[in-house]
Short mmCIF file of C-alpha atoms in Angstrom, two decimals:
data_model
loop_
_atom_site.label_atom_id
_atom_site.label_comp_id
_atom_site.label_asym_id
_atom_site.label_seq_id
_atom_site.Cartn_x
_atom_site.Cartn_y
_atom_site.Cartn_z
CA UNK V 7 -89.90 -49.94 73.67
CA UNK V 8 -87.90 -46.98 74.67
CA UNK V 9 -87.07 -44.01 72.74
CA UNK V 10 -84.01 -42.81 71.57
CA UNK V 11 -82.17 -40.03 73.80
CA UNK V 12 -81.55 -38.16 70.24
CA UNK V 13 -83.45 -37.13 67.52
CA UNK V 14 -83.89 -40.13 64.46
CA UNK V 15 -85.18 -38.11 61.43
CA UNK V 16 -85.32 -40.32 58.67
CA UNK V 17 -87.73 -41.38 55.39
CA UNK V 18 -89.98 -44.14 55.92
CA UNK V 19 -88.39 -47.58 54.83
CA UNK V 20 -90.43 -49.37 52.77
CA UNK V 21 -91.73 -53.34 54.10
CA UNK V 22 -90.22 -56.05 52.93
CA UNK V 23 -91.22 -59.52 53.36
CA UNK V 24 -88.87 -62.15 53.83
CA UNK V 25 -91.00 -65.63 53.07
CA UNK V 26 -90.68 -68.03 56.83
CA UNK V 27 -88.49 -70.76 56.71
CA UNK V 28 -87.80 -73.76 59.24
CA UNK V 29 -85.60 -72.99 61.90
CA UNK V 30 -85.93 -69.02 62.22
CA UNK V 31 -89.22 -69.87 64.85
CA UNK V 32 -90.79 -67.24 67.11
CA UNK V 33 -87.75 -65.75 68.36
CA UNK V 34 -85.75 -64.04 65.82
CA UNK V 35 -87.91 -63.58 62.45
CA UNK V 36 -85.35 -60.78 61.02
CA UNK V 37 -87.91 -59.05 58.53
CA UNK V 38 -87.17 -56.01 60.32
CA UNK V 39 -83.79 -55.24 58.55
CA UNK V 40 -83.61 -51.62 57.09
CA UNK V 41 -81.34 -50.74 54.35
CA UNK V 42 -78.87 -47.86 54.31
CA UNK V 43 -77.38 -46.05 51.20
CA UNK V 44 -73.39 -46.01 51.12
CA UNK V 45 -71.91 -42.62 51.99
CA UNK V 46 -69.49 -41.86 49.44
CA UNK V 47 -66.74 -41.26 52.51
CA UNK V 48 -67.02 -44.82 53.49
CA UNK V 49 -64.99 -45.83 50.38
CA UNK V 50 -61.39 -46.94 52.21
CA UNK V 51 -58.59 -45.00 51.34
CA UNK V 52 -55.45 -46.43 50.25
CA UNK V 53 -52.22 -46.20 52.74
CA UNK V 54 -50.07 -43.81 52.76
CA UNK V 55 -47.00 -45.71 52.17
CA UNK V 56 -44.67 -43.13 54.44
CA UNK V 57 -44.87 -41.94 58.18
CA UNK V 58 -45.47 -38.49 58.79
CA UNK V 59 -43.57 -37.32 61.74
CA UNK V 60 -44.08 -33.66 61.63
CA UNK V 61 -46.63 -31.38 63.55
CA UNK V 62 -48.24 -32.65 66.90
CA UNK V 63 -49.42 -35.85 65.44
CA UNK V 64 -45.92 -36.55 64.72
CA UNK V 65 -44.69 -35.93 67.97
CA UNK V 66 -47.14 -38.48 69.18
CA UNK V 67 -46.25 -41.17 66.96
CA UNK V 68 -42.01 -40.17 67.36
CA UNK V 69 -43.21 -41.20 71.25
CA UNK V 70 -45.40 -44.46 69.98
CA UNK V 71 -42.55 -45.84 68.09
CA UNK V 72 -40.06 -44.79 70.80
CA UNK V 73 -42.05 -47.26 72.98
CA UNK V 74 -42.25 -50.05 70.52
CA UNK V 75 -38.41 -50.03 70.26
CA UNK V 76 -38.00 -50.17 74.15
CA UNK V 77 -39.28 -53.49 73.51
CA UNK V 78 -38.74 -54.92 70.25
CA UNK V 79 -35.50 -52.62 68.69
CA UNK V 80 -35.52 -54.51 65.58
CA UNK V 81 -38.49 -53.24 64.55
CA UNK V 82 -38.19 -50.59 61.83
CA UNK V 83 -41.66 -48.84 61.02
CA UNK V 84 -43.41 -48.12 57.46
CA UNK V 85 -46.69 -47.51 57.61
CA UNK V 86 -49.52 -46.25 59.92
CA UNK V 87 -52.23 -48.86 59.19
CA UNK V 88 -55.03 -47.24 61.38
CA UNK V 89 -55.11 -44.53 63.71
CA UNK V 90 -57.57 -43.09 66.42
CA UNK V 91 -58.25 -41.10 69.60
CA UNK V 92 -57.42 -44.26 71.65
CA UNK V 93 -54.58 -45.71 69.74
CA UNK V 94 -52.43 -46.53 66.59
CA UNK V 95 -51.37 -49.41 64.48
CA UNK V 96 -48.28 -49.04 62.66
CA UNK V 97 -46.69 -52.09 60.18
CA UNK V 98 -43.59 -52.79 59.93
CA UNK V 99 -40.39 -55.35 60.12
CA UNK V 100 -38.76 -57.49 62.27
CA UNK V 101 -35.91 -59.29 60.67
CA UNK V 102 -37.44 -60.57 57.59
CA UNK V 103 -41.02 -60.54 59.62
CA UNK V 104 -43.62 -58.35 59.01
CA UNK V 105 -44.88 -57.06 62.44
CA UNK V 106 -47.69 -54.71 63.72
CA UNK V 107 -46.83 -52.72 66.74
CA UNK V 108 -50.41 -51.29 68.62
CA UNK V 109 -49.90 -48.37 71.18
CA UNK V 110 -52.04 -47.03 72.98
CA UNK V 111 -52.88 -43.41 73.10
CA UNK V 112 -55.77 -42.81 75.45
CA UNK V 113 -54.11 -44.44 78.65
CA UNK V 114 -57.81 -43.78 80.96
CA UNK V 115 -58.28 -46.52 83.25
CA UNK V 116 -61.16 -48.30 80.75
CA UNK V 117 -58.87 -48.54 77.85
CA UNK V 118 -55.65 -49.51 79.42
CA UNK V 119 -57.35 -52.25 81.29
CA UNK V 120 -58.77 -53.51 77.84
CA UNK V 121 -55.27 -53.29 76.62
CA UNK V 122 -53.95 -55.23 79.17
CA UNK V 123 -56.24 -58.14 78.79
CA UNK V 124 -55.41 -58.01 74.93
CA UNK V 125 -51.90 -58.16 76.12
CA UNK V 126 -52.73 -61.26 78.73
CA UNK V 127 -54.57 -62.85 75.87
CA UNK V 128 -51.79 -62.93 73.06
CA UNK V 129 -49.63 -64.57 76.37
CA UNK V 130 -52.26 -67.05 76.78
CA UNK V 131 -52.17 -68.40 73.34
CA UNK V 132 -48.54 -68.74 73.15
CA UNK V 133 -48.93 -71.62 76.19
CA UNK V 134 -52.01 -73.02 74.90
CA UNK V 135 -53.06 -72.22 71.08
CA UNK V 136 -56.77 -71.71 70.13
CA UNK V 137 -58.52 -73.96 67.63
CA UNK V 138 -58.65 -70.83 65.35
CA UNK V 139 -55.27 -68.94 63.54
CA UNK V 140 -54.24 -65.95 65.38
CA UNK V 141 -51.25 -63.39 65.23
CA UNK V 142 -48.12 -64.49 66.98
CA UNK V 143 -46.77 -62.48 70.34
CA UNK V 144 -43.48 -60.76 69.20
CA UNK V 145 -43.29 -58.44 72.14
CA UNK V 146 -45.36 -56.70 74.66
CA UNK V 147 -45.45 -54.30 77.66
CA UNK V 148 -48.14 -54.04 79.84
CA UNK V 149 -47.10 -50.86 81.80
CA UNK V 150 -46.95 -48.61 78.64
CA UNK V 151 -49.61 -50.25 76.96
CA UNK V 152 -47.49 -51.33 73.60
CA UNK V 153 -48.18 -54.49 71.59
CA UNK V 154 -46.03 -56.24 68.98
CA UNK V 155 -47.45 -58.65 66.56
CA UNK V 156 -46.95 -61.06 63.30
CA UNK V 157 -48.96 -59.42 60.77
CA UNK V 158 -51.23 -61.77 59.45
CA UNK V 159 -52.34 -62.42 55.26
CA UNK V 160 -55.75 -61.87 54.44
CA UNK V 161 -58.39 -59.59 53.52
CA UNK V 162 -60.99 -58.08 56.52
CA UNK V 163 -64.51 -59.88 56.09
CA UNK V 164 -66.09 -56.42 56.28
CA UNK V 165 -64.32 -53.20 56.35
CA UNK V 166 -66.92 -51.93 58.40
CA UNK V 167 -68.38 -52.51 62.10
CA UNK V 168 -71.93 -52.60 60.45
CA UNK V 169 -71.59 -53.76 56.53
CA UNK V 170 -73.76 -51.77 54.66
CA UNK V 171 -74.05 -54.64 51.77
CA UNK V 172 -74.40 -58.33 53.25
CA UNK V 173 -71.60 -59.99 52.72
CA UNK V 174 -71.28 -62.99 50.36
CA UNK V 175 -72.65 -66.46 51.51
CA UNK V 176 -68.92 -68.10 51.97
CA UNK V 177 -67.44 -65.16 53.96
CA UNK V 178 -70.34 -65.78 56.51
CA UNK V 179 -69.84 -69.54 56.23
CA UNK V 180 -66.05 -68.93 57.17
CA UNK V 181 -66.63 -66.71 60.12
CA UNK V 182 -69.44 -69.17 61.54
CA UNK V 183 -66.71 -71.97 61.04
CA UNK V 184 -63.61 -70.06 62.39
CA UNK V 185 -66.03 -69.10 66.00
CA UNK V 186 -67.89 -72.63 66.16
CA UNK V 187 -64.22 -74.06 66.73
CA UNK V 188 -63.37 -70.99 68.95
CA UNK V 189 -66.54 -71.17 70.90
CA UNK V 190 -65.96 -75.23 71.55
CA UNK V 191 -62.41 -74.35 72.61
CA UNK V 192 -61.64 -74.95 76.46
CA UNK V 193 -58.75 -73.68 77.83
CA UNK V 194 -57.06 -74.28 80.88
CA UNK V 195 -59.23 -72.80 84.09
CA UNK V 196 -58.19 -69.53 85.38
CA UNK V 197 -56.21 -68.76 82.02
CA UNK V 198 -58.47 -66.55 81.08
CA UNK V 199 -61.74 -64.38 83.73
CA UNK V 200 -65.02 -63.44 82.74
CA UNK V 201 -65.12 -59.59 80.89
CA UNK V 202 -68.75 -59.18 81.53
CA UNK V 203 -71.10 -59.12 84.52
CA UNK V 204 -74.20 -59.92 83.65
CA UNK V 205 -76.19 -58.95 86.40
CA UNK V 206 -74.36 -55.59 87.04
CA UNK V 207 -74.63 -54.81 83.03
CA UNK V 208 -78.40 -55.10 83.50
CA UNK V 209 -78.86 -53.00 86.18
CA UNK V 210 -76.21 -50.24 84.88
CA UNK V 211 -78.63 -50.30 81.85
CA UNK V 212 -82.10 -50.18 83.83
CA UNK V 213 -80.76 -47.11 85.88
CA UNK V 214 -79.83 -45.49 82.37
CA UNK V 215 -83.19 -45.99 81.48
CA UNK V 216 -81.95 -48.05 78.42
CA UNK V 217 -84.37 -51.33 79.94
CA UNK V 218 -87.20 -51.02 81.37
CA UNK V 219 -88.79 -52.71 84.63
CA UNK V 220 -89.94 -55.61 82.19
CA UNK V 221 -87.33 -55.78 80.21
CA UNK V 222 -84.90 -55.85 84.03
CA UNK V 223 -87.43 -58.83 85.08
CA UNK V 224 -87.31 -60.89 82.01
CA UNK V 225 -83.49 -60.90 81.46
CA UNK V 226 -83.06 -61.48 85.23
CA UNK V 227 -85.42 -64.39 84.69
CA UNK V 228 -83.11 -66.27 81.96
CA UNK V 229 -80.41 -65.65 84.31
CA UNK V 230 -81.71 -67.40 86.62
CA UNK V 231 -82.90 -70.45 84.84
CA UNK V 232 -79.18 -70.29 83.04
CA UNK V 233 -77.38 -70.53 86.44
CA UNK V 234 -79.31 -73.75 86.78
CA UNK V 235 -78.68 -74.98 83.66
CA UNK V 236 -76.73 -78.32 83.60
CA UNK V 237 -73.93 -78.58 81.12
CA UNK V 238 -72.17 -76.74 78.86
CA UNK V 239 -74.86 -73.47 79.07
CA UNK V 240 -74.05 -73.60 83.06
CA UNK V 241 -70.51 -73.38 83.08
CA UNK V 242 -70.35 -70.60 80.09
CA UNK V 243 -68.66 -70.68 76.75
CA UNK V 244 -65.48 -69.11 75.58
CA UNK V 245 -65.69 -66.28 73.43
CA UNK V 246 -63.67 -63.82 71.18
CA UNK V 247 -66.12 -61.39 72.51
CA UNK V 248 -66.20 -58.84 69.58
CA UNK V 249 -66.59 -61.15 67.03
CA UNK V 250 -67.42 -58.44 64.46
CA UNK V 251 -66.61 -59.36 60.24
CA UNK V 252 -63.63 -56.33 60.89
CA UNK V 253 -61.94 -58.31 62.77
CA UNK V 254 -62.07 -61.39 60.80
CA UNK V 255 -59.36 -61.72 58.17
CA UNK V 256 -60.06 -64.25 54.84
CA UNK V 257 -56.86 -65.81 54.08
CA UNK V 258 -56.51 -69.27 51.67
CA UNK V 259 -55.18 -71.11 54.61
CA UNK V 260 -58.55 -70.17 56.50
CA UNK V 261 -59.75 -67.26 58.68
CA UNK V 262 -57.81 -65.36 61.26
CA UNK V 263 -59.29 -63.71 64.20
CA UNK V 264 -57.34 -60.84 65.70
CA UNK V 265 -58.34 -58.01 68.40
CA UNK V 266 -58.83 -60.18 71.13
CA UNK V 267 -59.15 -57.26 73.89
CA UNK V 268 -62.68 -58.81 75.20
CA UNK V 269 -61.92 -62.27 75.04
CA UNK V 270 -62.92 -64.28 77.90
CA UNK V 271 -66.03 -66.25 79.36
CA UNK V 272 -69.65 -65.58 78.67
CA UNK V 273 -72.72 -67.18 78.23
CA UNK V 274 -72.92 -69.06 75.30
CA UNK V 275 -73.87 -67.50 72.09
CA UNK V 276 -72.01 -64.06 72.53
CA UNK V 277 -69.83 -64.11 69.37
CA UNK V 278 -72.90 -65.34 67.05
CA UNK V 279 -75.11 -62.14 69.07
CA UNK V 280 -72.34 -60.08 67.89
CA UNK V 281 -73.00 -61.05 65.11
CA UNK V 282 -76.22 -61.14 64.28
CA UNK V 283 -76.17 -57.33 65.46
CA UNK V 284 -73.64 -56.17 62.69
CA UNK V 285 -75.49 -58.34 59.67
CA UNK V 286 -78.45 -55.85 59.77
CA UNK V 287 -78.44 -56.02 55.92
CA UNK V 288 -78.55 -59.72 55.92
CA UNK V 289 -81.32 -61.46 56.51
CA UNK V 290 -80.23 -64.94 55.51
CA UNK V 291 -77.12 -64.60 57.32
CA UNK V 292 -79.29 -63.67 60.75
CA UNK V 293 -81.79 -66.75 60.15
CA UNK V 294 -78.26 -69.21 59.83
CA UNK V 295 -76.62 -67.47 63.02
CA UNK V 296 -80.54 -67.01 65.26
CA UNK V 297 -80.90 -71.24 63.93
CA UNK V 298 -76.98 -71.84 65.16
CA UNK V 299 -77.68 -70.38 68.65
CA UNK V 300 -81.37 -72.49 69.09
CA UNK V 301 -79.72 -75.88 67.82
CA UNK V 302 -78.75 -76.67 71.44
CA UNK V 303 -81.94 -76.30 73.01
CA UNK V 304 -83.57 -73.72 75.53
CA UNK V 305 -81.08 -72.55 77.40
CA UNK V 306 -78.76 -72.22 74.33
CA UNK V 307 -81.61 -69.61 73.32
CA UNK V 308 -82.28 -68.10 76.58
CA UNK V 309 -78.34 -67.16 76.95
CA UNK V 310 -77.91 -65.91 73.17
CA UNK V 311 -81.28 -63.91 73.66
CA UNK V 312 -79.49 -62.29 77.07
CA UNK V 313 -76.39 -61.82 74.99
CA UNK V 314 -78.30 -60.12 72.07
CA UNK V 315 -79.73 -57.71 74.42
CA UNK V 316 -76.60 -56.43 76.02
CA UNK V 317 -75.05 -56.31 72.63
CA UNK V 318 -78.01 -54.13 71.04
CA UNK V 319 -78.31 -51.73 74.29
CA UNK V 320 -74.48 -51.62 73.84
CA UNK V 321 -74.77 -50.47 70.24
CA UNK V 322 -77.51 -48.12 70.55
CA UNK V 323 -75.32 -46.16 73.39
CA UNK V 324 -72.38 -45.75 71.23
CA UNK V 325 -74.52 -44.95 68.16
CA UNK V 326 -76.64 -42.27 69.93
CA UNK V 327 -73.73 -40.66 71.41
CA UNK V 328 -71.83 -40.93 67.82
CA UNK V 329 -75.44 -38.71 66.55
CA UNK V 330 -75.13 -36.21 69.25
CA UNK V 331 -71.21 -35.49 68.30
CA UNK V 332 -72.29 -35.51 64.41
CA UNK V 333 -74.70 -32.65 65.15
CA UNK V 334 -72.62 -30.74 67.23
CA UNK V 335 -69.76 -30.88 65.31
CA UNK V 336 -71.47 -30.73 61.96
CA UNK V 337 -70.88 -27.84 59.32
CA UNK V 338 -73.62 -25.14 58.25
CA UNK V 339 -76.38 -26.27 56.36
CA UNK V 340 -75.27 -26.04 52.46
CA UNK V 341 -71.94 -25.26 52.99
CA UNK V 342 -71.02 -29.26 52.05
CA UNK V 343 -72.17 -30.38 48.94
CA UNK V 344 -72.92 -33.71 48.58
CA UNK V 345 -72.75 -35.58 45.38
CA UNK V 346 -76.10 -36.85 44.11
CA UNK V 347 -77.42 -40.00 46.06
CA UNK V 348 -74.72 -39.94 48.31
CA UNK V 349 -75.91 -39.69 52.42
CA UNK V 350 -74.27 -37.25 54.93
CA UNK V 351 -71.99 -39.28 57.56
CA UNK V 352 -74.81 -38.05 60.47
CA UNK V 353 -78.01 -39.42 58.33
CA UNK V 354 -76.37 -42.50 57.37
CA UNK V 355 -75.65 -42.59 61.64
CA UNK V 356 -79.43 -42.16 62.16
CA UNK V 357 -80.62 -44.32 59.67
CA UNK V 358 -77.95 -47.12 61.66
CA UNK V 359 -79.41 -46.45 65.20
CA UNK V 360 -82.69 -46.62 64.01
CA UNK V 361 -82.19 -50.12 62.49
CA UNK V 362 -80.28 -51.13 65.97
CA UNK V 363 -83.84 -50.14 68.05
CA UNK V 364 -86.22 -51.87 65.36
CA UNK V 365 -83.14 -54.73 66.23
CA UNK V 366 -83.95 -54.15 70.12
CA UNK V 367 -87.28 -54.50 70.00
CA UNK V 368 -87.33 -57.41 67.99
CA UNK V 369 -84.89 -59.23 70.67
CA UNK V 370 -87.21 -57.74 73.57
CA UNK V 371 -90.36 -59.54 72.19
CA UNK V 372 -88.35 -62.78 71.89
CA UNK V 373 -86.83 -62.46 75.05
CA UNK V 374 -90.66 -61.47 76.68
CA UNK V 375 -91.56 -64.93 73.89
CA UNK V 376 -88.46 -67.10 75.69
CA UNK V 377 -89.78 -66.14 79.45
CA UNK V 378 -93.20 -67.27 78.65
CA UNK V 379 -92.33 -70.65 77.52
CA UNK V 380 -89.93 -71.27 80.84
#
């Protein structure tokens, strides 16, 4: 196993044992899930109700809105529903529609191509509709990077990327449901490519040190055998591609998927490896999703086992840098005072990424487990 790039200083979890049951097998026994206290600053904070056009900021969102009404003029803003570095979501009406416009902020090459395929992916669907609900394509332009879309009912599954409480039994059921009839979906060849190479991903990773020569030769191994694989497993599986609980909305007339910027074709078992990798605090929940992906045989596990592996060195990399900025950007020592029981936003980080390489090592032993048996 390889060792974190930063420092992960944290008290000793204590071992729990989680009794075997049939179906969870050799592969993915999750016993290893740690359990992180709730920082008090996760708690979501309610909206604002107003836009706040003044200052910088403002000017930035005066330009965001000035886009959205280039291409849908009927829309009249309310609130900013989330906002980041990389872009913003605002709600607001269209008629007697409620409407979320999505700009995007950071235009660097990586994000607006990820935009873009969002974009070509709400186009798709309005010629040929997934299995799953959706949002509706009010408006969009490519070249500025602006999105306009129904808003949809429902509450997120998690309001998280990595719930820190699992989630109850018939929220999981729903999501498994709602990407079962995704993941069966075919549409129409060439209406949607293939986000991630494989073989390049692996490599990229080996030559960050993030897998080692092992881990390189095993994962090349099930690639091979999976490009010989007959059926379904051969010719890949269509995917939402960051099937995380966030971006899952409950509603009574079922679930709704939305953020579709990495949808596309994988190998098959990408959306339940996503997963799995979030639901660190829920070790029924893994044993359902790790029996889901083995149901269909060996392949089916050799390709959610690849999947699992890119999705976990994936994690780790965004979590380690997320440490590094936490320290550097972190006040002086006792100049923040916590409230009792409560876990600073850079410990409750650590305490994550060290989950996500117990996680990794787990899926490298059943990956070393899945070669043998080939």
């Amino acid at each position: 196993m390889y060792t974190a790039s930063s420092s992960v200083s944290a008290p000793p979890r204590p071992q729990r044992t989680v009794p075997a049951q049939a179906g969870s097998g050799p592969f993915l026994d999750p016993t290893q899930a740690g359990r992180a206290r709730r920082w008090a600053g996760n708690v979501p904070q309610p909206l604002s109700g107003r836009i706040d056009l003044s200052g910088p900021q403002g000017a930035q969102l005066r330009k965001a809105i000035a886009s959205v009404h280039r291409i849908c003029p009927e829309f009249h803003p309310v609130q900013v529903l989330r906002r980041s570095g990389r872009s913003v979501l605002i709600v607001g009406t269209t008629g007697r529609m409620t409407a979320v416009a999505k700009c995007l902020l950071d235009h660097s090459p990586v994000w607006t191509e990820r935009f873009r395929h969002e974009i070509g992916a709400y186009r798709a669907f309005v010629r040929h509709r997934p299995p799953v609900r959706a949002p509706r394509l009010i408006a969009a332009d490519p070249e500025n990077c602006t999105l306009v879309i129904e808003r949809m009912p429902g509450r997120p599954a998690a309001l998280t990327r990595h719930p820190m409480e699992a989630p109850p039994r018939a929220d999981v059921r729903a999501a498994l449901g709602a990407i079962a009839r995704l993941n069966a979906w075919r549409p129409p060849a060439g209406t949607f490519d293939a986000p991630l190479d494989y073989a390049s991903r692996i490599a990229r990773y080996h030559e960050l040190g993030l897998f080692t020569d092992r881990d390189r030769d095993d994962l090349q191994k099930l690639l091979h055998g999976l490009a010989h694989a007959g059926g379904r497993q051969g010719m890949g599986q269509f995917c939402h591609g960051d099937a995380l609980l966030s971006n899952i909305l409950l509603s009574p007339t079922g679930p709704v998927l939305v953020d579709w910027e990495h949808a596309g074709w994988y190998l098959p078992g990408y959306d339940l490896a996503t997963l799995w990798s979030v639901l660190g605090d829920a070790p029924l929940a893994r044993r359902q999703i790790s029996g889901l992906a083995q149901s269909a045989g060996p392949a089916s596990r050799d390709a959610f086992l690849v999947n699992l592996m890119m999705v976990l060195t994936r994690e780790i990399r965004t979590y380690e840098t997320a440490v590094q900025r936490t320290i550097r950007e972190a006040p002086p020592a006792g100049s923040v005072q916590l409230p009792s029981g409560a876990v600073s936003p850079g410990e409750e980080q650590r305490l994550l990424l060290r989950r996500l390489h117990d996680d990794c090592a787990l899926a490298r032993r059943a990956v070393r487990a899945a070669v043998g048996t080939r």
